[in-house]
XYZ file of C-alpha atoms in Angstrom:
346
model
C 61.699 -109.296 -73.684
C 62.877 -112.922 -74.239
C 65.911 -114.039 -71.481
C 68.405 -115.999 -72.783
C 67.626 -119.058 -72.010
C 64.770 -119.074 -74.008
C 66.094 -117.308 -76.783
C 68.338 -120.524 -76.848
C 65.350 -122.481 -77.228
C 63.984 -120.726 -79.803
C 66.600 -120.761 -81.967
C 66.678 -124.668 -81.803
C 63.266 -125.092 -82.290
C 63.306 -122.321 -85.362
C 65.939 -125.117 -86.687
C 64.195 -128.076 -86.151
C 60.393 -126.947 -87.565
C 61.971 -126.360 -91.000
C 62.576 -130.060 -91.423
C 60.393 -131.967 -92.186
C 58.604 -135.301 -89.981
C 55.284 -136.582 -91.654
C 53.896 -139.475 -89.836
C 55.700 -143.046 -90.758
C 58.594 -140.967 -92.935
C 60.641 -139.554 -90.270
C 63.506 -140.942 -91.090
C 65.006 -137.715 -92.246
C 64.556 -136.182 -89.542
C 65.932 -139.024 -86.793
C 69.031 -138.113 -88.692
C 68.932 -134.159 -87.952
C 68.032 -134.399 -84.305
C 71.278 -137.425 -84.106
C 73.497 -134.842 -85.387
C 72.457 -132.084 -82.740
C 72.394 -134.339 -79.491
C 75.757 -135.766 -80.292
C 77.167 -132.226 -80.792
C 76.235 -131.603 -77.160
C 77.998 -134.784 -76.438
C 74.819 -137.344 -75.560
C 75.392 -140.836 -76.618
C 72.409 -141.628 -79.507
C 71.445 -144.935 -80.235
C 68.845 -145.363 -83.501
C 66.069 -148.171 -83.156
C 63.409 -148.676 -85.851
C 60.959 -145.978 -84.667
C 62.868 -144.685 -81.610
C 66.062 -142.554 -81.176
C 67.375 -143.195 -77.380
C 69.928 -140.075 -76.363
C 71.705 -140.505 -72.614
C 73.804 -138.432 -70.392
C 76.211 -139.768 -68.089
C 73.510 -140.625 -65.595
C 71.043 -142.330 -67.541
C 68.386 -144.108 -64.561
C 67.725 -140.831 -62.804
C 65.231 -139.561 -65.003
C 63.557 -140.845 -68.545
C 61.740 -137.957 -71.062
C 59.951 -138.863 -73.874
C 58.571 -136.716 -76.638
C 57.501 -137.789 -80.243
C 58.819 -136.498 -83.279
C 56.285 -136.809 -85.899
C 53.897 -134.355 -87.136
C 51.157 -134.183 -89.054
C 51.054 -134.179 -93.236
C 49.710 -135.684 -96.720
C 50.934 -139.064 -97.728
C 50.362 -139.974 -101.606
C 47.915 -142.776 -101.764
C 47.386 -142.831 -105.437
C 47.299 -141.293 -108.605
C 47.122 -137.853 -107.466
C 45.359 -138.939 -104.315
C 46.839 -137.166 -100.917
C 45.106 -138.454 -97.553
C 46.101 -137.471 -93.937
C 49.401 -139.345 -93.415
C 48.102 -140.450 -89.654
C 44.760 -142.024 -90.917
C 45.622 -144.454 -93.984
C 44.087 -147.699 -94.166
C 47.741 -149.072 -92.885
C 47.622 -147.240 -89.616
C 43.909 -148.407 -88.680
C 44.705 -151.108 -86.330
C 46.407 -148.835 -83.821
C 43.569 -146.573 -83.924
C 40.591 -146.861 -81.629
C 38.386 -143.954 -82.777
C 38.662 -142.192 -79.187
C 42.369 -140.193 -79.755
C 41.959 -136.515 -79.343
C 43.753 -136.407 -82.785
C 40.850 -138.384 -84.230
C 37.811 -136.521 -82.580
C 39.642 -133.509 -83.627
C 39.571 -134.735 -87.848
C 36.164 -133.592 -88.239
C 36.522 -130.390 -86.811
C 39.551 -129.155 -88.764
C 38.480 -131.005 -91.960
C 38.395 -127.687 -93.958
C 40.763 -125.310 -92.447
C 43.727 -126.459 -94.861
C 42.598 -124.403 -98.197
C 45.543 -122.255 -98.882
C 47.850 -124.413 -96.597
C 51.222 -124.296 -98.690
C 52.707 -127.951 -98.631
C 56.138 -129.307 -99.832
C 57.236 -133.193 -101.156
C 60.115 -135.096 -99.818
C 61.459 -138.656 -101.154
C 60.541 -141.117 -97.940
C 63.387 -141.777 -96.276
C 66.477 -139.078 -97.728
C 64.267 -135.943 -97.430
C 65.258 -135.085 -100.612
C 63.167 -131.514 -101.655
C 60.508 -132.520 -104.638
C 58.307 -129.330 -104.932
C 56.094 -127.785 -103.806
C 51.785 -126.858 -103.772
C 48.484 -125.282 -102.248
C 45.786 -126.873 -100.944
C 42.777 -126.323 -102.696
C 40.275 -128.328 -101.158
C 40.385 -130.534 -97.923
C 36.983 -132.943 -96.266
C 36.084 -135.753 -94.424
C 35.741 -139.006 -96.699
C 32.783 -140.728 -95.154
C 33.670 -143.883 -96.889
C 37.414 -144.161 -96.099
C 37.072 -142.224 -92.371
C 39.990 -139.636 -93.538
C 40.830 -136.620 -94.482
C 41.111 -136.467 -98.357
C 43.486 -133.165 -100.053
C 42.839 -131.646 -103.437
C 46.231 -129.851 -104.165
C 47.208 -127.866 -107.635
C 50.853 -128.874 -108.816
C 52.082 -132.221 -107.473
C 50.324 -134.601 -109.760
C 53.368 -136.529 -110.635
C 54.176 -137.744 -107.234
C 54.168 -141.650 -106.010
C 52.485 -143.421 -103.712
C 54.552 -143.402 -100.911
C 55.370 -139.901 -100.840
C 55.354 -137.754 -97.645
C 54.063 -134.237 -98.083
C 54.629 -131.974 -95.190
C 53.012 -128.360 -94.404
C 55.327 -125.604 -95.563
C 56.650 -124.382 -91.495
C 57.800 -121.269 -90.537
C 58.386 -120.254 -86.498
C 56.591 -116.942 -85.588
C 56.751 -115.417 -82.937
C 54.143 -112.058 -81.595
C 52.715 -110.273 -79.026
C 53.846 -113.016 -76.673
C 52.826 -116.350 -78.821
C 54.618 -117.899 -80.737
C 53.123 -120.546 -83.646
C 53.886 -123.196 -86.370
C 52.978 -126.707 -86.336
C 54.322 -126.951 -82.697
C 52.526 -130.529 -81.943
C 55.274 -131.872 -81.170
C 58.484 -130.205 -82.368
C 58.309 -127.737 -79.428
C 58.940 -130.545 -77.308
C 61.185 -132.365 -78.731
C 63.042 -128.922 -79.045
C 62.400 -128.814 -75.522
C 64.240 -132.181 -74.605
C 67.405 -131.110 -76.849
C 67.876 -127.607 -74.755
C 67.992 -129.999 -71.635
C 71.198 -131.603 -73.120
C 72.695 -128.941 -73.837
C 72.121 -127.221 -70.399
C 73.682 -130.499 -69.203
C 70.610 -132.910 -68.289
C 72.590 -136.324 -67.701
C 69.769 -139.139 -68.102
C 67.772 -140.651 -71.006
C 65.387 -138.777 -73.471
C 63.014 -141.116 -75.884
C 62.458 -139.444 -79.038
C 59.552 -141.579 -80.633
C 58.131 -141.876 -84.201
C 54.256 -142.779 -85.379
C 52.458 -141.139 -82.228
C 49.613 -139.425 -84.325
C 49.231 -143.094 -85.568
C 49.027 -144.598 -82.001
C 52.207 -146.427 -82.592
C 54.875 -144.508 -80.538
C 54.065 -146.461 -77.182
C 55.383 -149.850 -79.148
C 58.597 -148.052 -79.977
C 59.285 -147.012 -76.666
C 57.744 -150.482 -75.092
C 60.189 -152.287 -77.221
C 63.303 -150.343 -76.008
C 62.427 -150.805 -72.230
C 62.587 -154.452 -72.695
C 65.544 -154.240 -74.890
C 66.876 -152.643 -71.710
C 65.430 -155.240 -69.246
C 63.815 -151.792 -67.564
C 61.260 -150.506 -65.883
C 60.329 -147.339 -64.516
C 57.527 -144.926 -62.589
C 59.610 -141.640 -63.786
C 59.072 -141.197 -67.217
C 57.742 -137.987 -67.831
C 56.234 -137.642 -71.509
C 56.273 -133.636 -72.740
C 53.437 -132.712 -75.383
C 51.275 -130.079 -76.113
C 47.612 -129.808 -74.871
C 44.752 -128.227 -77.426
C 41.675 -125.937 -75.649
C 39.061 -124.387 -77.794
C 40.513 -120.868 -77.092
C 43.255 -118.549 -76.003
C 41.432 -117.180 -72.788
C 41.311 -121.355 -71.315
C 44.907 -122.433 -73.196
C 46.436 -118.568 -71.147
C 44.409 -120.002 -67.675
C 47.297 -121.616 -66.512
C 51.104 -122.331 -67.849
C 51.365 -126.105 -67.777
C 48.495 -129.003 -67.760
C 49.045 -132.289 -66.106
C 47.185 -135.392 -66.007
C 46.724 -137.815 -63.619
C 44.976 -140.617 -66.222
C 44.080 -140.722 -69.874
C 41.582 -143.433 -71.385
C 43.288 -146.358 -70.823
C 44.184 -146.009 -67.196
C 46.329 -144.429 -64.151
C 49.622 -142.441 -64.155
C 52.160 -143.008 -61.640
C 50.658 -140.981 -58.706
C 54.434 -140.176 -56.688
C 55.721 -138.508 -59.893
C 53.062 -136.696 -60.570
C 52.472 -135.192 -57.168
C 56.346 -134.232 -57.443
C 55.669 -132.293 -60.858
C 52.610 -130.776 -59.399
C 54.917 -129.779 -56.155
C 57.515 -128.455 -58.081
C 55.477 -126.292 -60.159
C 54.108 -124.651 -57.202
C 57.111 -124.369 -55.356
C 58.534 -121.979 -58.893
C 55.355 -120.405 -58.712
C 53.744 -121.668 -61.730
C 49.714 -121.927 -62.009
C 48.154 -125.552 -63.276
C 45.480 -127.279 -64.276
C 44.815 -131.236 -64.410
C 43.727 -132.380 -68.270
C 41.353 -135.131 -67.020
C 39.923 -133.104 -64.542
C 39.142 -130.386 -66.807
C 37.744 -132.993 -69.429
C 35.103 -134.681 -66.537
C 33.833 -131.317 -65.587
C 33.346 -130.229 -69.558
C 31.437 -133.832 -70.134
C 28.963 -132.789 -67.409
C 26.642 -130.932 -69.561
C 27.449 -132.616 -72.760
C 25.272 -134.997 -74.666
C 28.381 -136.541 -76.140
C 31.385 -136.843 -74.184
C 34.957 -135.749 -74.844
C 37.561 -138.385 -74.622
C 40.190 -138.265 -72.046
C 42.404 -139.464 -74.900
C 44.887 -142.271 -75.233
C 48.266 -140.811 -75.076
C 51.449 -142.943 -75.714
C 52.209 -142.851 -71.476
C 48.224 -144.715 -70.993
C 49.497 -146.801 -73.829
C 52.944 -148.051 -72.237
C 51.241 -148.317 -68.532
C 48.366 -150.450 -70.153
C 50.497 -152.808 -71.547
C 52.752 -153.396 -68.600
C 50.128 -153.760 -66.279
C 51.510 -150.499 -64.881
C 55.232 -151.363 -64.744
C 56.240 -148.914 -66.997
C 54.152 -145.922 -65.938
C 55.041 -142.160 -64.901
C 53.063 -138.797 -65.806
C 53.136 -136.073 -68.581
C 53.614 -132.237 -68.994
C 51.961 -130.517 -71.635
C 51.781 -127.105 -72.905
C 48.554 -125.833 -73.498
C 47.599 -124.458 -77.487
C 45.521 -123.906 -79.695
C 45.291 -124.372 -83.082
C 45.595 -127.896 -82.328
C 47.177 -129.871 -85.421
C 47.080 -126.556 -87.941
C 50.445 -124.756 -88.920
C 49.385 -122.578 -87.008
C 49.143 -123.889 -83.568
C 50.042 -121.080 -80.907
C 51.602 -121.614 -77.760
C 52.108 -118.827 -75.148
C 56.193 -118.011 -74.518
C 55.504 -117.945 -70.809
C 54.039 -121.133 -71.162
C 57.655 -122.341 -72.836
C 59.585 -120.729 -70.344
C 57.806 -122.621 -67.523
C 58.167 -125.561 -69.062
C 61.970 -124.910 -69.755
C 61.950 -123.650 -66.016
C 60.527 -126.785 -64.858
C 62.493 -129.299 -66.594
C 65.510 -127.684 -66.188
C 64.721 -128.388 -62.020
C 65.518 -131.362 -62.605
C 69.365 -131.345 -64.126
């Protein structure tokens, strides 16, 4: 049985997964999630690469979640490379993102894949294809697509994975990384959360943090309490299912803010919910291997870097697997702890 309140969820998020967000073309889809926020009555302000939404109380509390998602991007005469990894995203990536490290291991799990073409910036529907063949260029450090039917597109062109919610036996799955949370975010307005949430573009290009940097100075602000809400891949469903929500106290480049995440961590065991610590979990796996995991850079390590820790708080993730497939699965009591959680707050 699903309670209401996530049933409300759900049938946001079942919305928002049908449109489409390909990294550095999600311009379409700034324009969908404007139209819902302001129906619940938020105040939405559009920067290049950001879409601000406040309540009537907008210092009490800052979430952040990015919109974009992973897809093709024409690069040539019928040449279709991971949007995320083109040559003009390189110089935000360090080779040591999770999303990265991850390329290599999903390189040929795409065969099959249904995949649909928008125009860049209207979303305009151009057709539709199947993946044929996906791998690893060695040469160009990306992942290269063979499709069957879209041979007269432009470079340019966003091509995004053909989405569909489901929802079994408990799970549900799509290509949740990270819709779900920006579905998330929207259920908070409408249940009446009053302060700001940062919807950011480009974060499976490293660029996100930039966005968001730029609007806190726009804003002459600074913060410890922004809480950024992702999702969280394991290898399996038996160590996603071993707790409800993951929370870090560092990524790669540094520190979170320690008072906000000991409140998260304190308010998750005052509802009861079990927990695990990402970086915690990563140190202990990187024991007994030859070649470490990376703690990852996420957009929060980004923003706290680059302030020297003025602009700093912690994150909440969901743990999945499936991790940047259509098919990433998330548990529902997973979602309803999270919705439990954040909703402690309004």
């Amino acid at each position: 049985m699903i309670d209401s309140d996530v049933a409300d969820f759900l049938d946001i998020l079942q919305l928002l997964i049908r449109e489409p967000s390909v990294v550095g073309t999600e311009d379409s889809f700034f324009r969908v999630l404007r139209r819902e926020l302001e129906e619940v009555g938020a105040r939405v302000e559009y920067y290049q690469g950001i879409l601000v939404a406040q309540g009537s109380r907008p210092y009490d509390l800052v979430l952040s979640a990015h919109i974009d998602r992973h897809g093709l991007l024409c690069t040539g005469p019928n040449e279709f490379q991971y949007a995320a990894f083109i040559a003009s995203n390189r110089c935000d990536l360090t080779g040591d993102s999770v999303s990265e490290q991850m390329m290599y291991t999903i390189g040929d799990r795409f065969a099959g894949q249904r995949v649909q073409a928008h125009l860049p910036y209207a979303g305009t529907y151009l057709g539709q294809a199947s993946i044929t063949r996906s791998y690893v260029c060695p040469q160009r450090h990306n992942l290269i697509f063979e499709l069957n039917g879209l041979e007269f597109l432009q470079p340019g062109t966003p091509i995004s994975f053909l989405d569909r919610l489901k929802i079994e036996n408990g799970f549900l799955s799509a290509q949740l990384d990270n819709v779900l949370s920006v579905a998330m975010l929207v259920h908070m307005f409408r249940k009446g959360f009053r302060g700001t949430c940062l919807f950011t573009a480009q974060e499976e290009a490293g660029r996100s943090w930039r966005y968001a940097l730029e609007w806190f100075k726009r804003q002459h602000l600074t913060t410890q309490k922004l809480i950024v809400v992702d999702t969280s891949p394991f290898p399996c469903t038996p160590t996603a299912t071993a707790q409800q929500l993951v929370l870090r106290r560092k990524d790669a480049s540094g520190e979170f803010a320690p008072e906000i995440t000991d409140e998260l961590q304190k308010r998750c065991a005052d509802l009861g919910f079990t927990t695990m610590f990402k970086d915690e979990y990563i140190e202990s796996q990187n024991v007994d291997r030859a070649k470490p995991l990376s703690l990852g850079r996420t957009e929060l390590g980004r923003l706290a870097a680059a302030t020297d820790g003025e602009i700093n708080g912690t994150t909440l993730q969901i743990p999945t697997t499936g991790y940047h497939t259509a098919e990433e699965t998330a548990s529902l009591d997973s979602v309803a702890a999270a919705i439990q959680l954040l909703s402690s707050f309004l």
